[in-house]
Amino acid sequence: MSVKIELLEFIQCVLAKELAEHGKTIQPCLINKTGYYSAVYQSDPTLMHQQLSELIKQVLQVADEKIVLIVAVKSKHLELAIYADTNTDIAAICTTPEKAFFSQPVSIPHQFIELRSGSNKINAVLAPYIKFSLVNFTHLKMKSALSVDLIDEESKTTNDIDNNNDVIKLTLCNIVNAPDTDVSPTSTLFWPFYDTDIINMINKQASPEPLSILVADDSIPSQVATQAMLEKLGCKVVSANDGNSALALAQQQTFDLILLDERMPGLYGSDVAQRLVNDDAMNRLTPKVALTGLTEPDEIQHLFSKGITHYLEKPVTKLALEKFLVQWQLQ
């Protein structure tokens, strides 16, 4: 069965599983060159898991110390290339047969970012992050650089901790193991991590402002309920009763997220998304979430083709919203 897959996260989890089952200790380096935090793809997850596993296993057989996995955009498809150790030849490569849908543009918070760690495991892969990332990572002490300490939860010691308040501290937990203690969504990276995950964490710590969300729904009870749930989750919400009103609001002010009921009078939610993209409006790159009872893969794929980037099935619950908004650091 074909479903919507958050492909970057899916790659991360499959890689973590294969590394955990692999006999040798191979350190991973994940580089995201798409320019976006999110890549949505419609596929059979079982088949996708099998194909990714085979690709990763192929590289693990020839790698001795580390693998470098780079994801990039190629004609709107997602391309995955994997390198073994320091070899400059690609050990394995694949491209999604269908187009992926990218959203949440990466915002670089600083010109130079100094990566530091007292962990041998982390230090083993810092060089590829510095070499391949689109971000200006460095290991050099620079007055103009923003310093980031990467702390390995498994081998953390007091020597790892820098008490300088100007240094951003990020703790790594293995994604395949549930951490023993509560983790903070603004200071915890999950191993293996993308270079853009570091940027995401920095932006979360630097941007405590609540997200601004536009909710468009012609059903007033549904609209009021969704707005109330979002406000309880710490969001600032603006509402619209139909598609035309939603389009007008989205053309006048910027939002962090736009939630669109699909079946609205005047303009459907996907029509609003399409207009914002085609008109190069100020919210052209803003994630656009379809709120709908549609469940057939072809129907959902049609929404994505018109500019929708995410999908939530109605009726939406507070728990579903809370889980969905974690990626935008809403608690």
GROMACS .gro file of C-alpha atoms in nm:
model
  331
    1MET     CA    1   0.000   0.000   0.000
    2SER     CA    2   0.133   0.341  -0.099
    3VAL     CA    3   0.140   0.604   0.179
    4LYS     CA    4   0.302   0.938   0.248
    5ILE     CA    5   0.660   0.895   0.377
    6GLU     CA    6   0.878   1.161   0.537
    7LEU     CA    7   1.174   1.040   0.336
    8LEU     CA    8   1.466   1.211   0.512
    9GLU     CA    9   1.354   1.076   0.848
   10PHE     CA   10   1.285   0.735   0.693
   11ILE     CA   11   1.643   0.718   0.558
   12GLN     CA   12   1.776   0.818   0.900
   13CYS     CA   13   1.584   0.541   1.080
   14VAL     CA   14   1.671   0.267   0.829
   15LEU     CA   15   2.039   0.364   0.845
   16ALA     CA   16   2.031   0.354   1.227
   17LYS     CA   17   1.878   0.006   1.220
   18GLU     CA   18   2.134  -0.128   0.974
   19LEU     CA   19   2.423   0.019   1.173
   20ALA     CA   20   2.290  -0.137   1.494
   21GLU     CA   21   2.276  -0.481   1.330
   22HIS     CA   22   2.612  -0.449   1.156
   23GLY     CA   23   2.908  -0.641   1.295
   24LYS     CA   24   3.167  -0.362   1.267
   25THR     CA   25   3.153  -0.018   1.426
   26ILE     CA   26   3.090   0.216   1.134
   27GLN     CA   27   3.032   0.585   1.204
   28PRO     CA   28   2.770   0.756   0.984
   29CYS     CA   29   2.768   1.106   0.836
   30LEU     CA   30   2.437   1.232   0.693
   31ILE     CA   31   2.447   1.534   0.463
   32ASN     CA   32   2.126   1.706   0.351
   33LYS     CA   33   2.185   1.910   0.035
   34THR     CA   34   1.817   1.949  -0.061
   35GLY     CA   35   1.790   2.292   0.103
   36TYR     CA   36   1.482   2.171   0.294
   37TYR     CA   37   1.414   1.998   0.624
   38SER     CA   38   1.128   1.788   0.484
   39ALA     CA   39   1.096   1.562   0.178
   40VAL     CA   40   0.757   1.391   0.141
   41TYR     CA   41   0.726   1.093  -0.091
   42GLN     CA   42   0.436   0.864  -0.180
   43SER     CA   43   0.550   0.501  -0.173
   44ASP     CA   44   0.506   0.153  -0.028
   45PRO     CA   45   0.699   0.175   0.304
   46THR     CA   46   0.780  -0.198   0.307
   47LEU     CA   47   0.930  -0.185  -0.041
   48MET     CA   48   1.109   0.142   0.037
   49HIS     CA   49   1.257  -0.010   0.355
   50GLN     CA   50   1.379  -0.315   0.166
   51GLN     CA   51   1.543  -0.109  -0.110
   52LEU     CA   52   1.715   0.126   0.134
   53SER     CA   53   1.838  -0.162   0.350
   54GLU     CA   54   1.993  -0.337   0.051
   55LEU     CA   55   2.161  -0.015  -0.062
   56ILE     CA   56   2.308   0.058   0.282
   57LYS     CA   57   2.420  -0.304   0.338
   58GLN     CA   58   2.602  -0.289   0.004
   59VAL     CA   59   2.814   0.002   0.132
   60LEU     CA   60   2.864  -0.141   0.482
   61GLN     CA   61   3.028  -0.447   0.327
   62VAL     CA   62   3.313  -0.234   0.189
   63ALA     CA   63   3.337   0.037   0.459
   64ASP     CA   64   3.590   0.006   0.742
   65GLU     CA   65   3.536   0.318   0.952
   66LYS     CA   66   3.256   0.540   0.828
   67ILE     CA   67   3.002   0.601   0.555
   68VAL     CA   68   2.894   0.938   0.415
   69LEU     CA   69   2.535   0.951   0.294
   70ILE     CA   70   2.434   1.256   0.088
   71VAL     CA   71   2.077   1.341  -0.015
   72ALA     CA   72   2.019   1.601  -0.287
   73VAL     CA   73   1.752   1.718  -0.532
   74LYS     CA   74   1.776   1.607  -0.893
   75SER     CA   75   1.496   1.741  -1.117
   76LYS     CA   76   1.259   1.741  -0.816
   77HIS     CA   77   1.347   1.378  -0.741
   78LEU     CA   78   1.548   1.287  -0.431
   79GLU     CA   79   1.892   1.144  -0.505
   80LEU     CA   80   2.076   0.938  -0.245
   81ALA     CA   81   2.451   0.881  -0.283
   82ILE     CA   82   2.663   0.686  -0.032
   83TYR     CA   83   3.041   0.687   0.003
   84ALA     CA   84   3.262   0.446   0.200
   85ASP     CA   85   3.536   0.585   0.426
   86THR     CA   86   3.734   0.858   0.244
   87ASN     CA   87   3.678   0.711  -0.101
   88THR     CA   88   3.572   0.976  -0.353
   89ASP     CA   89   3.395   0.719  -0.573
   90ILE     CA   90   3.025   0.662  -0.503
   91ALA     CA   91   2.970   0.319  -0.348
   92ALA     CA   92   2.592   0.318  -0.403
   93ILE     CA   93   2.339   0.556  -0.554
   94CYS     CA   94   1.965   0.571  -0.622
   95THR     CA   95   1.698   0.824  -0.722
   96THR     CA   96   1.328   0.818  -0.635
   97PRO     CA   97   1.121   0.708  -0.940
   98GLU     CA   98   0.858   0.974  -0.867
   99LYS     CA   99   0.902   1.335  -0.764
  100ALA     CA  100   0.936   1.420  -0.396
  101PHE     CA  101   0.770   1.722  -0.236
  102PHE     CA  102   1.007   1.944  -0.039
  103SER     CA  103   0.911   2.192   0.233
  104GLN     CA  104   1.050   2.384   0.534
  105PRO     CA  105   1.346   2.565   0.375
  106VAL     CA  106   1.670   2.548   0.573
  107SER     CA  107   1.756   2.884   0.728
  108ILE     CA  108   2.127   2.926   0.809
  109PRO     CA  109   2.151   3.121   1.139
  110HIS     CA  110   2.517   3.222   1.120
  111GLN     CA  111   2.792   3.264   0.861
  112PHE     CA  112   3.034   3.026   1.037
  113ILE     CA  113   2.954   2.750   1.286
  114GLU     CA  114   3.233   2.590   1.488
  115LEU     CA  115   3.167   2.222   1.572
  116ARG     CA  116   3.334   2.090   1.887
  117SER     CA  117   3.321   1.760   2.072
  118GLY     CA  118   3.507   1.559   2.334
  119SER     CA  119   3.372   1.234   2.187
  120ASN     CA  120   3.593   1.020   1.964
  121LYS     CA  121   3.282   0.882   1.794
  122ILE     CA  122   3.162   1.227   1.695
  123ASN     CA  123   3.508   1.356   1.605
  124ALA     CA  124   3.544   1.064   1.363
  125VAL     CA  125   3.277   1.215   1.135
  126LEU     CA  126   3.323   1.589   1.186
  127ALA     CA  127   3.557   1.613   0.887
  128PRO     CA  128   3.295   1.493   0.634
  129TYR     CA  129   3.035   1.730   0.783
  130ILE     CA  130   3.276   2.020   0.739
  131LYS     CA  131   3.377   1.909   0.389
  132PHE     CA  132   3.042   1.821   0.231
  133SER     CA  133   2.781   2.037   0.406
  134LEU     CA  134   2.631   2.344   0.241
  135VAL     CA  135   2.667   2.505   0.585
  136ASN     CA  136   2.997   2.678   0.670
  137PHE     CA  137   3.097   2.435   0.945
  138THR     CA  138   3.449   2.464   1.083
  139HIS     CA  139   3.663   2.311   1.358
  140LEU     CA  140   3.869   2.629   1.393
  141LYS     CA  141   3.826   2.879   1.674
  142MET     CA  142   3.703   3.197   1.507
  143LYS     CA  143   3.579   3.513   1.675
  144SER     CA  144   3.300   3.541   1.419
  145ALA     CA  145   3.192   3.175   1.451
  146LEU     CA  146   2.898   3.041   1.651
  147SER     CA  147   3.027   2.757   1.873
  148VAL     CA  148   2.834   2.431   1.908
  149ASP     CA  149   2.932   2.153   2.151
  150LEU     CA  150   2.820   1.804   2.042
  151ILE     CA  151   2.793   1.579   2.348
  152ASP     CA  152   2.764   1.201   2.320
  153GLU     CA  153   2.504   1.083   2.574
  154GLU     CA  154   2.662   0.737   2.592
  155SER     CA  155   3.008   0.864   2.689
  156LYS     CA  156   2.929   1.199   2.847
  157THR     CA  157   3.172   1.318   3.112
  158THR     CA  158   3.212   1.644   3.299
  159ASN     CA  159   3.501   1.727   3.064
  160ASP     CA  160   3.253   1.739   2.777
  161ILE     CA  161   3.064   2.028   2.932
  162ASP     CA  162   3.159   2.386   2.852
  163ASN     CA  163   3.001   2.628   3.100
  164ASN     CA  164   3.023   2.918   2.857
  165ASN     CA  165   2.666   3.038   2.807
  166ASP     CA  166   2.753   3.160   2.457
  167VAL     CA  167   2.815   2.800   2.344
  168ILE     CA  168   2.517   2.600   2.214
  169LYS     CA  169   2.516   2.249   2.362
  170LEU     CA  170   2.352   1.961   2.174
  171THR     CA  171   2.334   1.610   2.320
  172LEU     CA  172   2.329   1.304   2.095
  173CYS     CA  173   2.103   1.007   2.172
  174ASN     CA  174   2.091   0.695   1.956
  175ILE     CA  175   1.768   0.693   1.758
  176VAL     CA  176   1.727   0.315   1.797
  177ASN     CA  177   1.747   0.330   2.178
  178ALA     CA  178   1.494   0.504   2.398
  179PRO     CA  179   1.684   0.751   2.616
  180ASP     CA  180   1.686   0.681   2.990
  181THR     CA  181   1.596   1.041   3.071
  182ASP     CA  182   1.366   1.300   2.922
  183VAL     CA  183   1.512   1.474   2.620
  184SER     CA  184   1.465   1.833   2.515
  185PRO     CA  185   1.336   1.894   2.161
  186THR     CA  186   1.560   2.201   2.141
  187SER     CA  187   1.888   2.044   2.255
  188THR     CA  188   1.879   1.677   2.155
  189LEU     CA  189   2.009   1.531   1.830
  190PHE     CA  190   1.937   1.171   1.739
  191TRP     CA  191   2.228   0.965   1.607
  192PRO     CA  192   2.272   0.939   1.312
  193PHE     CA  193   2.196   1.305   1.247
  194TYR     CA  194   2.188   1.527   0.939
  195ASP     CA  195   2.403   1.839   0.922
  196THR     CA  196   2.079   2.037   0.887
  197ASP     CA  197   1.954   1.887   1.217
  198ILE     CA  198   2.224   2.094   1.387
  199ILE     CA  199   2.095   2.405   1.212
  200ASN     CA  200   1.738   2.319   1.310
  201MET     CA  201   1.839   2.287   1.678
  202ILE     CA  202   2.025   2.619   1.670
  203ASN     CA  203   1.723   2.794   1.520
  204LYS     CA  204   1.492   2.639   1.779
  205GLN     CA  205   1.706   2.767   2.065
  206ALA     CA  206   1.734   3.112   1.907
  207SER     CA  207   1.364   3.146   1.816
  208PRO     CA  208   1.141   3.105   2.121
  209GLU     CA  209   0.852   3.289   1.955
  210PRO     CA  210   0.535   3.077   1.910
  211LEU     CA  211   0.449   2.970   1.559
  212SER     CA  212   0.199   3.177   1.364
  213ILE     CA  213  -0.060   2.951   1.199
  214LEU     CA  214  -0.341   3.022   0.953
  215VAL     CA  215  -0.639   2.785   0.988
  216ALA     CA  216  -0.896   2.783   0.706
  217ASP     CA  217  -1.214   2.578   0.750
  218ASP     CA  218  -1.571   2.653   0.641
  219SER     CA  219  -1.707   2.437   0.925
  220ILE     CA  220  -1.713   2.682   1.215
  221PRO     CA  221  -1.725   2.413   1.489
  222SER     CA  222  -1.425   2.238   1.331
  223GLN     CA  223  -1.241   2.566   1.283
  224VAL     CA  224  -1.300   2.677   1.644
  225ALA     CA  225  -1.193   2.338   1.779
  226THR     CA  226  -0.872   2.335   1.572
  227GLN     CA  227  -0.789   2.692   1.677
  228ALA     CA  228  -0.849   2.612   2.045
  229MET     CA  229  -0.625   2.304   2.031
  230LEU     CA  230  -0.345   2.495   1.857
  231GLU     CA  231  -0.362   2.782   2.104
  232LYS     CA  232  -0.336   2.536   2.394
  233LEU     CA  233  -0.019   2.407   2.224
  234GLY     CA  234   0.127   2.759   2.232
  235CYS     CA  235   0.050   2.876   1.878
  236LYS     CA  236  -0.075   3.212   1.752
  237VAL     CA  237  -0.373   3.140   1.526
  238VAL     CA  238  -0.551   3.340   1.255
  239SER     CA  239  -0.867   3.183   1.111
  240ALA     CA  240  -1.055   3.203   0.781
  241ASN     CA  241  -1.403   3.074   0.693
  242ASP     CA  242  -1.340   2.992   0.326
  243GLY     CA  243  -1.072   2.954   0.061
  244ASN     CA  244  -1.090   3.309  -0.074
  245SER     CA  245  -1.047   3.459   0.274
  246ALA     CA  246  -0.756   3.223   0.342
  247LEU     CA  247  -0.584   3.327   0.017
  248ALA     CA  248  -0.630   3.696   0.096
  249LEU     CA  249  -0.482   3.656   0.446
  250ALA     CA  250  -0.189   3.452   0.314
  251GLN     CA  251  -0.116   3.725   0.061
  252GLN     CA  252  -0.105   3.992   0.332
  253GLN     CA  253   0.097   3.842   0.617
  254THR     CA  254   0.352   3.568   0.667
  255PHE     CA  255   0.274   3.247   0.855
  256ASP     CA  256   0.488   2.959   0.982
  257LEU     CA  257   0.220   2.704   0.888
  258ILE     CA  258  -0.102   2.713   0.686
  259LEU     CA  259  -0.372   2.455   0.766
  260LEU     CA  260  -0.630   2.422   0.489
  261ASP     CA  261  -0.957   2.233   0.491
  262GLU     CA  262  -0.983   2.082   0.143
  263ARG     CA  263  -1.354   2.107   0.062
  264MET     CA  264  -1.427   2.478   0.109
  265PRO     CA  265  -1.660   2.704  -0.093
  266GLY     CA  266  -1.499   2.932  -0.349
  267LEU     CA  267  -1.152   2.779  -0.340
  268TYR     CA  268  -1.053   2.434  -0.219
  269GLY     CA  269  -0.759   2.420   0.022
  270SER     CA  270  -0.532   2.278  -0.248
  271ASP     CA  271  -0.641   2.562  -0.480
  272VAL     CA  272  -0.524   2.813  -0.218
  273ALA     CA  273  -0.190   2.632  -0.196
  274GLN     CA  274  -0.157   2.628  -0.574
  275ARG     CA  275  -0.229   3.001  -0.601
  276LEU     CA  276   0.030   3.088  -0.336
  277VAL     CA  277   0.295   2.884  -0.518
  278ASN     CA  278   0.210   2.996  -0.872
  279ASP     CA  279   0.177   3.365  -0.776
  280ASP     CA  280   0.512   3.357  -0.592
  281ALA     CA  281   0.331   3.497  -0.287
  282MET     CA  282   0.501   3.571   0.045
  283ASN     CA  283   0.386   3.232   0.179
  284ARG     CA  284   0.498   3.039  -0.129
  285LEU     CA  285   0.746   2.833   0.076
  286THR     CA  286   0.533   2.811   0.391
  287PRO     CA  287   0.432   2.449   0.470
  288LYS     CA  288   0.071   2.396   0.359
  289VAL     CA  289  -0.119   2.125   0.546
  290ALA     CA  290  -0.434   1.966   0.404
  291LEU     CA  291  -0.707   1.898   0.659
  292THR     CA  292  -0.933   1.647   0.488
  293GLY     CA  293  -1.115   1.318   0.511
  294LEU     CA  294  -0.961   1.203   0.183
  295THR     CA  295  -0.758   0.886   0.234
  296GLU     CA  296  -0.698   0.734  -0.111
  297PRO     CA  297  -0.332   0.761  -0.221
  298ASP     CA  298  -0.427   0.903  -0.562
  299GLU     CA  299  -0.638   1.173  -0.398
  300ILE     CA  300  -0.361   1.268  -0.156
  301GLN     CA  301  -0.103   1.266  -0.437
  302HIS     CA  302  -0.325   1.508  -0.627
  303LEU     CA  303  -0.321   1.746  -0.328
  304PHE     CA  304   0.060   1.733  -0.319
  305SER     CA  305   0.080   1.805  -0.691
  306LYS     CA  306  -0.109   2.132  -0.637
  307GLY     CA  307   0.118   2.265  -0.362
  308ILE     CA  308   0.008   2.087  -0.044
  309THR     CA  309   0.317   1.973   0.151
  310HIS     CA  310   0.166   1.784   0.446
  311TYR     CA  311  -0.153   1.598   0.526
  312LEU     CA  312  -0.367   1.556   0.841
  313GLU     CA  313  -0.678   1.339   0.837
  314LYS     CA  314  -1.001   1.482   0.980
  315PRO     CA  315  -1.129   1.486   1.245
  316VAL     CA  316  -0.803   1.622   1.388
  317THR     CA  317  -0.733   1.550   1.754
  318LYS     CA  318  -0.513   1.744   1.996
  319LEU     CA  319  -0.280   1.443   2.021
  320ALA     CA  320  -0.244   1.427   1.642
  321LEU     CA  321  -0.168   1.799   1.626
  322GLU     CA  322   0.083   1.772   1.910
  323LYS     CA  323   0.270   1.487   1.740
  324PHE     CA  324   0.260   1.666   1.406
  325LEU     CA  325   0.391   1.995   1.544
  326VAL     CA  326   0.692   1.839   1.716
  327GLN     CA  327   0.893   1.892   1.398
  328TRP     CA  328   0.835   2.266   1.437
  329GLN     CA  329   0.929   2.256   1.805
  330LEU     CA  330   0.588   2.319   1.950
  331GLN     CA  331   0.515   2.178   2.295
   0.00000   0.00000   0.00000
